[in-house]
Tab-separated table of C-alpha atoms in Angstrom:
chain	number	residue	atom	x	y	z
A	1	UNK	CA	0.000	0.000	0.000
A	2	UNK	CA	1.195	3.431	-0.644
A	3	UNK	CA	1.932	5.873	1.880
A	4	UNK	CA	0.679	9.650	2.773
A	5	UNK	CA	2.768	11.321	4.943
A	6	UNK	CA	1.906	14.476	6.746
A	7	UNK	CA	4.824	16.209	8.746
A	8	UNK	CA	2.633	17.723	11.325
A	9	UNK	CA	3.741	20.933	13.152
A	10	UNK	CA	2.894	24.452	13.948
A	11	UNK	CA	3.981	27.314	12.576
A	12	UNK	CA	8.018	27.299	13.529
A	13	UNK	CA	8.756	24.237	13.712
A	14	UNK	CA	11.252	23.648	10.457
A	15	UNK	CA	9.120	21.587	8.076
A	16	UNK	CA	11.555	23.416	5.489
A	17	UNK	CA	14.327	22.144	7.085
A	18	UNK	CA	12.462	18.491	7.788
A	19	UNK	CA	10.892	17.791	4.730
A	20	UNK	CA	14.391	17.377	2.049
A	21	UNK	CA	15.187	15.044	4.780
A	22	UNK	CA	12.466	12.507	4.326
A	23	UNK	CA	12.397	13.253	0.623
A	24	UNK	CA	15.820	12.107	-0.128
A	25	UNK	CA	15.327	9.273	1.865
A	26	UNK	CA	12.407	8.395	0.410
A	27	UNK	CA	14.050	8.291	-2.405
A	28	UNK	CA	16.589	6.116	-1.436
A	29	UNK	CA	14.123	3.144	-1.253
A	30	UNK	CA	13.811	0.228	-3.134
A	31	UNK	CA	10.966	-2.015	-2.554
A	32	UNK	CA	11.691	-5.349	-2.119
A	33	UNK	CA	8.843	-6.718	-3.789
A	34	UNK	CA	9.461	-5.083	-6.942
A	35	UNK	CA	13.084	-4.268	-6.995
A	36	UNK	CA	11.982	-0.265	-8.295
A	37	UNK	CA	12.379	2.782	-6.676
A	38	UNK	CA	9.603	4.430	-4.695
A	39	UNK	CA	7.472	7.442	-6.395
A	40	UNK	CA	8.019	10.166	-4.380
A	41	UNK	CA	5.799	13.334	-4.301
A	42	UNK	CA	6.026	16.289	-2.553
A	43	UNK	CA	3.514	18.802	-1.867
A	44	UNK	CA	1.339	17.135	-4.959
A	45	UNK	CA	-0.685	19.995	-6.216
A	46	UNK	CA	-3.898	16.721	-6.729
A	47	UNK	CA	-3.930	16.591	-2.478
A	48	UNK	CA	-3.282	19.655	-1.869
A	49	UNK	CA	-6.928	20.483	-3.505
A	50	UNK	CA	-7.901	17.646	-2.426
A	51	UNK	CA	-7.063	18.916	1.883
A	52	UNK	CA	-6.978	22.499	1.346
A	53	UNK	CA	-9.016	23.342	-2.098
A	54	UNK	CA	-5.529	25.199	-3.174
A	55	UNK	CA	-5.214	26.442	-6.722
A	56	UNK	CA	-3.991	23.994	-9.182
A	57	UNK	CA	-5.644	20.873	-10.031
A	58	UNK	CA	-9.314	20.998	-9.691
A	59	UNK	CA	-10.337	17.199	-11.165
A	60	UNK	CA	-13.355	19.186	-13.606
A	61	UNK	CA	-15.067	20.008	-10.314
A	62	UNK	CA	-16.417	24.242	-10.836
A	63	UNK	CA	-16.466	24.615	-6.914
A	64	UNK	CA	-14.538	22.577	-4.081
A	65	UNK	CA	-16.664	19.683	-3.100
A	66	UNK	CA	-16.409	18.793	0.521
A	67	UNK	CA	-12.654	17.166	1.450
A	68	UNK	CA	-14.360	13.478	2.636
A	69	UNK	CA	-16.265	13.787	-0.443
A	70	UNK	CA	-15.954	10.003	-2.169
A	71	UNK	CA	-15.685	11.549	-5.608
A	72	UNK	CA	-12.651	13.902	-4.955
A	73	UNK	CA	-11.232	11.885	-2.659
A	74	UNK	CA	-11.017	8.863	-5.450
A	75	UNK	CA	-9.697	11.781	-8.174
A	76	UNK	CA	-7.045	12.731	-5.778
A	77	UNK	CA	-6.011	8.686	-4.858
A	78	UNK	CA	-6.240	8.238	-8.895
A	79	UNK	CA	-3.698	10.864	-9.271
A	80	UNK	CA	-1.002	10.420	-6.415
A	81	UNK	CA	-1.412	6.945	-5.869
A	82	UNK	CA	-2.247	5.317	-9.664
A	83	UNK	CA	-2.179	1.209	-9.681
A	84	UNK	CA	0.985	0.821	-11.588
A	85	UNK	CA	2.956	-1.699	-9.444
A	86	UNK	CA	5.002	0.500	-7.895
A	87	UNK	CA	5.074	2.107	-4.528
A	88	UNK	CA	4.182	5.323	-4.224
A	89	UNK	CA	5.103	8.099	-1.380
A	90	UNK	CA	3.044	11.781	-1.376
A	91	UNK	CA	4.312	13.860	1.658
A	92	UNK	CA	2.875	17.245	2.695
A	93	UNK	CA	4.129	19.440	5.363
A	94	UNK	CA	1.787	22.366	5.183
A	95	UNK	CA	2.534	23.829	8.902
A	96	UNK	CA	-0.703	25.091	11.047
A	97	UNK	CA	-1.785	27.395	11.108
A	98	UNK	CA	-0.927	27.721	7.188
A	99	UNK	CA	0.066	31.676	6.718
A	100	UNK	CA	2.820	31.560	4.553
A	101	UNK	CA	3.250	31.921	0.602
A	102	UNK	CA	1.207	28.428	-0.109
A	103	UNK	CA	-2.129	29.966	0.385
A	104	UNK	CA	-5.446	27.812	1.382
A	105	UNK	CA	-8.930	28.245	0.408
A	106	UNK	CA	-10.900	25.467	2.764
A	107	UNK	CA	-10.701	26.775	6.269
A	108	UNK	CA	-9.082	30.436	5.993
A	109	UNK	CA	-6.848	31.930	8.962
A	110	UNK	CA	-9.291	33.903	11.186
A	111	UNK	CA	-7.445	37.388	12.588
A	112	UNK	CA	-9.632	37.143	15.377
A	113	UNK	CA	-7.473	33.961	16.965
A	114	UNK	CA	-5.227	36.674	18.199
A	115	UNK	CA	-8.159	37.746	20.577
A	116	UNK	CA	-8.824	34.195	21.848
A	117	UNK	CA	-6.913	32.362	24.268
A	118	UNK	CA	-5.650	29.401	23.515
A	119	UNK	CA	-9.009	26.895	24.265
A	120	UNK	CA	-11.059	28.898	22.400
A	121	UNK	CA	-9.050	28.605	19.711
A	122	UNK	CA	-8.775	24.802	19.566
A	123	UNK	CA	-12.620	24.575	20.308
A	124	UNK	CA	-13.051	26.827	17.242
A	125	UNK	CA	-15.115	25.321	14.463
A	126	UNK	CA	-12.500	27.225	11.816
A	127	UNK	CA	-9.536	26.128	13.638
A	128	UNK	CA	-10.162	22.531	13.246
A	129	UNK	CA	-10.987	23.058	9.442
A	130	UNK	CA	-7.655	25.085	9.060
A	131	UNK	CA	-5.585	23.948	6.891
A	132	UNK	CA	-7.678	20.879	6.601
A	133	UNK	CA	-9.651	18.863	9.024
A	134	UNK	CA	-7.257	16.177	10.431
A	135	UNK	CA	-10.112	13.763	11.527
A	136	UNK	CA	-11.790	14.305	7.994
A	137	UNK	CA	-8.837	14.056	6.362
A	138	UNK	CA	-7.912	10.317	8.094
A	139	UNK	CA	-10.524	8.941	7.751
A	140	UNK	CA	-11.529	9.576	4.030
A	141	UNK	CA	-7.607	8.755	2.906
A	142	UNK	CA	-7.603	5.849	5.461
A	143	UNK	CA	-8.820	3.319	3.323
A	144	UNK	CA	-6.782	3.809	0.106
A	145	UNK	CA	-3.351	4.389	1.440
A	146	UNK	CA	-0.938	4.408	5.150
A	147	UNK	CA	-1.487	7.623	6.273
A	148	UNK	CA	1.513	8.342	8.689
A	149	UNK	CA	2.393	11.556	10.616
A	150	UNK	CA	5.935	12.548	11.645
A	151	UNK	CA	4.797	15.472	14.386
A	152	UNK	CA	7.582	18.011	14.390
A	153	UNK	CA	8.740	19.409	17.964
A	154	UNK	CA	11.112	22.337	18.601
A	155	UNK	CA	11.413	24.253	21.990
A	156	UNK	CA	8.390	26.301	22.424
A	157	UNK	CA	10.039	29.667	23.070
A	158	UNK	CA	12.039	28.955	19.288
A	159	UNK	CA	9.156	28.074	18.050
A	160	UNK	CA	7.208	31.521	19.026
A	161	UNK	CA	10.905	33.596	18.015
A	162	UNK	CA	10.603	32.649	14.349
A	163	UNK	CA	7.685	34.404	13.775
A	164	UNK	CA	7.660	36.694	16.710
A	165	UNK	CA	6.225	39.531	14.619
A	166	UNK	CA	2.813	37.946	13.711
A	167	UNK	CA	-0.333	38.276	14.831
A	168	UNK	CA	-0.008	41.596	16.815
A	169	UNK	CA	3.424	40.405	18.318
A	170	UNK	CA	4.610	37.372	20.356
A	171	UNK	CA	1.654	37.306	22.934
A	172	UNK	CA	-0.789	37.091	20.257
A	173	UNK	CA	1.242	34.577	18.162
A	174	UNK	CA	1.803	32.312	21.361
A	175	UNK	CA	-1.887	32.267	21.834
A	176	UNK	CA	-2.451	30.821	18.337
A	177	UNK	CA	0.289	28.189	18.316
A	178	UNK	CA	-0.736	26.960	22.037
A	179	UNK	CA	-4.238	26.752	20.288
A	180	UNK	CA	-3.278	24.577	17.903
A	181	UNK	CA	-1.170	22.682	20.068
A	182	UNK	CA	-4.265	21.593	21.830
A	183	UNK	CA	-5.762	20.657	18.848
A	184	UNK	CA	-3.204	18.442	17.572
A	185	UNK	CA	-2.430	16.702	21.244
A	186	UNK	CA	-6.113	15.925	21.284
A	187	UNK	CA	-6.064	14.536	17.481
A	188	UNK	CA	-3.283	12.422	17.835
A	189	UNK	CA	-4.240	10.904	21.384
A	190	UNK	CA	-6.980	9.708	19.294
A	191	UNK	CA	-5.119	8.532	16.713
A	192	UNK	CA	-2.359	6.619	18.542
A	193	UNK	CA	-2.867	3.111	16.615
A	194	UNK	CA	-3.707	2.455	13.097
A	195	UNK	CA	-7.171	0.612	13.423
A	196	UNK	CA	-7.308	-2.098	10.751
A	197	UNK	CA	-3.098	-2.689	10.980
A	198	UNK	CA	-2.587	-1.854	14.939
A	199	UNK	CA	0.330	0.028	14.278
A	200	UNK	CA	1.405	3.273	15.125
A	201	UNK	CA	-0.045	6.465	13.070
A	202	UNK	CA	2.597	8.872	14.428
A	203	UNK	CA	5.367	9.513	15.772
A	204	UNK	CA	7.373	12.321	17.397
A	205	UNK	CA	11.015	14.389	15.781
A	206	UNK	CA	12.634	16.384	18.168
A	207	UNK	CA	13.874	18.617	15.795
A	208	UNK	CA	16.290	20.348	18.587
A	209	UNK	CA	18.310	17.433	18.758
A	210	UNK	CA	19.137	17.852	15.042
A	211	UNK	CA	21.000	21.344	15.104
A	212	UNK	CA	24.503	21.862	15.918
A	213	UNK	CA	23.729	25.066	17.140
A	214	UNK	CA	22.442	24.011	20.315
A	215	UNK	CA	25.368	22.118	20.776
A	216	UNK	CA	27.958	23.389	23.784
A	217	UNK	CA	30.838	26.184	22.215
A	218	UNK	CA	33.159	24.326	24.641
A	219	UNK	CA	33.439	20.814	23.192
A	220	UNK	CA	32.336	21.855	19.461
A	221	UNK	CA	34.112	18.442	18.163
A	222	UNK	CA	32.960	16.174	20.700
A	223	UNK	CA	29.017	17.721	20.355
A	224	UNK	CA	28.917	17.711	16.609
A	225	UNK	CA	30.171	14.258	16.724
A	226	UNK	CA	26.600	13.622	19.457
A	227	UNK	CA	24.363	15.780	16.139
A	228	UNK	CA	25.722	13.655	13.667
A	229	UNK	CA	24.917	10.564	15.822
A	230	UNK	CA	21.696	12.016	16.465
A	231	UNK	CA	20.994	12.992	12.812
A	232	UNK	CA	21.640	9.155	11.820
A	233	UNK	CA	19.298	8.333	14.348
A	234	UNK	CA	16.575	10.267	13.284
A	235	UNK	CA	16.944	8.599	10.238
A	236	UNK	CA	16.828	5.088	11.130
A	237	UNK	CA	13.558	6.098	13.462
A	238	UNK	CA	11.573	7.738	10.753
A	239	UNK	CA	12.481	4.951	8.344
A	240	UNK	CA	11.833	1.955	11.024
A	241	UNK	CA	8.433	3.968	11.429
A	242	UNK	CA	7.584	4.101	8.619
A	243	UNK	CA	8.271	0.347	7.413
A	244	UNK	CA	10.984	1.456	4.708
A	245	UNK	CA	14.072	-1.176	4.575
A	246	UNK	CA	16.802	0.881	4.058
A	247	UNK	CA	17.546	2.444	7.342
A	248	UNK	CA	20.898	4.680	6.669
A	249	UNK	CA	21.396	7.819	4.520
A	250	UNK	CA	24.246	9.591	5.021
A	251	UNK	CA	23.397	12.996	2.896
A	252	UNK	CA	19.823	13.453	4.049
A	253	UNK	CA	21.001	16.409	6.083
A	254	UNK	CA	22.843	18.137	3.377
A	255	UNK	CA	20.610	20.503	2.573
A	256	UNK	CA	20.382	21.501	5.977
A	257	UNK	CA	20.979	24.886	7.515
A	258	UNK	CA	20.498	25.896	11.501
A	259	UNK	CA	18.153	28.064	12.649
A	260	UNK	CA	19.970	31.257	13.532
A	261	UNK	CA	16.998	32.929	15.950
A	262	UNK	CA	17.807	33.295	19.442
A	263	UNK	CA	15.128	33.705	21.789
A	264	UNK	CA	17.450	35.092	24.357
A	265	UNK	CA	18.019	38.356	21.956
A	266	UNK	CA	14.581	38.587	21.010
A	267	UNK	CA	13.072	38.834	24.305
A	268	UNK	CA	12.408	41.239	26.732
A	269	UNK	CA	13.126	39.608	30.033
A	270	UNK	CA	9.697	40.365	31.263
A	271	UNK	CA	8.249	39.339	27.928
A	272	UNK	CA	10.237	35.807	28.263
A	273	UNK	CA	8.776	35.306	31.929
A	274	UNK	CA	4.877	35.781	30.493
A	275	UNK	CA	6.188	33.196	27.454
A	276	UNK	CA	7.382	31.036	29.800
A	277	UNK	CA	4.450	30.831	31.829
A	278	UNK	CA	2.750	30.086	28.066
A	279	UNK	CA	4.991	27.298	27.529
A	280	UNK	CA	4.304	26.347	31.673
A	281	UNK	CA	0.542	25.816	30.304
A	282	UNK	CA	1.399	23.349	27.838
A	283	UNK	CA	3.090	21.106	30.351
A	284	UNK	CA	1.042	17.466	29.918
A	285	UNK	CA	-0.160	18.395	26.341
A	286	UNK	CA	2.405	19.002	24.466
A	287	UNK	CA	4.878	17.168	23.141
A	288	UNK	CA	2.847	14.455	23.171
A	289	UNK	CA	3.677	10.849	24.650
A	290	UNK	CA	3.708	8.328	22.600
């Protein structure tokens, strides 16, 4: 069976940085039933209508249908997934909320999140639809392909720096991101096993671990020597995840550049103590446990 695979993160939390890394191993693959390569597609314009009615390809349809709608959602499994005999691999890492240059058109960004804390954000009707509904979108995909998530997890106070100057500043923006927070804890603790397979539908990248930056300036050699290590590991857990045989790539990470935002310099101290109580709030929720 083919796979979808959604890296799942807020805003922040380097699907940029993530996503050439399970591309190019993806690619890497050979099934072992077939001896071919596996067809990998990235941010395929066919599901990206098909979860967020985005621009592009629109399967003769004048107006969006509904995403669990069994017409579209057989166009879209025609497209990415065609029965050719060989295995195919469609990963999207649209981040939410989804603000940036890839616009959506199912489930807009609402301005008035900034206004709302945090629950009444994740109990918002729009919220759940935006980018895409998560529950909608499992269980209409479910049955054609292996829908995985890879949830993406930086440090919270990172996570708010990068984009520190949305939604009427860092307050506002932290309100947002703990809101969908929330919303994806309580999506994936009911989506911890796979229910026709029994395995697991996500798991968790700690994408701190992955950055040399955050490694000590007093034993540079000896802590770039624990990233690599840590790097390789990440690789063999995704891959082991995901039920792909070959477990090593050694040039996954070369397209791979460190964050260079420093919450420290950002942040007023009495700004970082109100964050910090933010990221206090989250404690039990997020990251979640697998």
């Amino acid at each position: 069976m083919s796979n979808i695979i959604y890296l799942l993160g807020v805003e922040g939390t380097m699907h940029h940085g993530i996503l050439p890394i399970v591309e190019s191993l993806a690619a890497r693959q050979i099934d072992p039933l077939t001896n071919t390569t596996y067809n990998v597609h990235s941010r395929s314009k066919a599901l990206r209508y098909g979860l967020f009615a985005s621009t592009g390809q629109r399967f003769g349809f004048h107006e969006p249908p509904p995403m669990d709608d069994p017409r579209l959602v057989e166009k879209v499994i025609s497209a990415i997934c065609p029965n050719d005999g060989r295995k195919h691999v469609v990963i999207e890492a649209a981040s939410f909320p989804c603000r940036g240059k890839f616009r959506v058109s199912r489930g807009a960004a609402s301005r008035a999140w900034s206004k709302m804390s945090p629950e009444e954000i994740a109990e918002s009707e729009l919220a759940m639809e935006h980018p895409t509904n998560l529950y909608k979108f499992y269980d209409a995909y479910h049955p054609y392909a292996d829908i995985k998530f890879i949830v993406l997890h930086r440090p919270f106070l990172e996570t708010i720096a990068s984009h520190r100057t949305w939604d009427d500043g860092p307050i506002g923006h932290s309100n947002i991101i703990r809101g969908f927070l929330i919303l994806h804890s309580r999506f994936l603790n009911a989506h911890r096993l796979d229910y026709s397979s029994g395995e697991k539908v996500w798991t968790v990248v700690f994408v701190e671990k992955l950055s040399v930056r955050n490694s000590s300036p007093w034993y540079k050699w000896k802590d770039r020597k624990i990233v690599f290590e840590a790097r390789q590991d990440m690789i063999r857990h995704v891959a082991t995840f995901l039920g792909w045989p070959l477990l090593e790539c050694t040039y996954c990470f070369n397209s791979w550049v460190d964050s260079k935002t420093d919450y420290t310099k950002v942040f007023e101290p009495e700004l970082l103590q109100t964050l910090n109580e933010h990221m206090e709030s989250l404690r039990g929720i997020w990251p979640p446990n697998e």
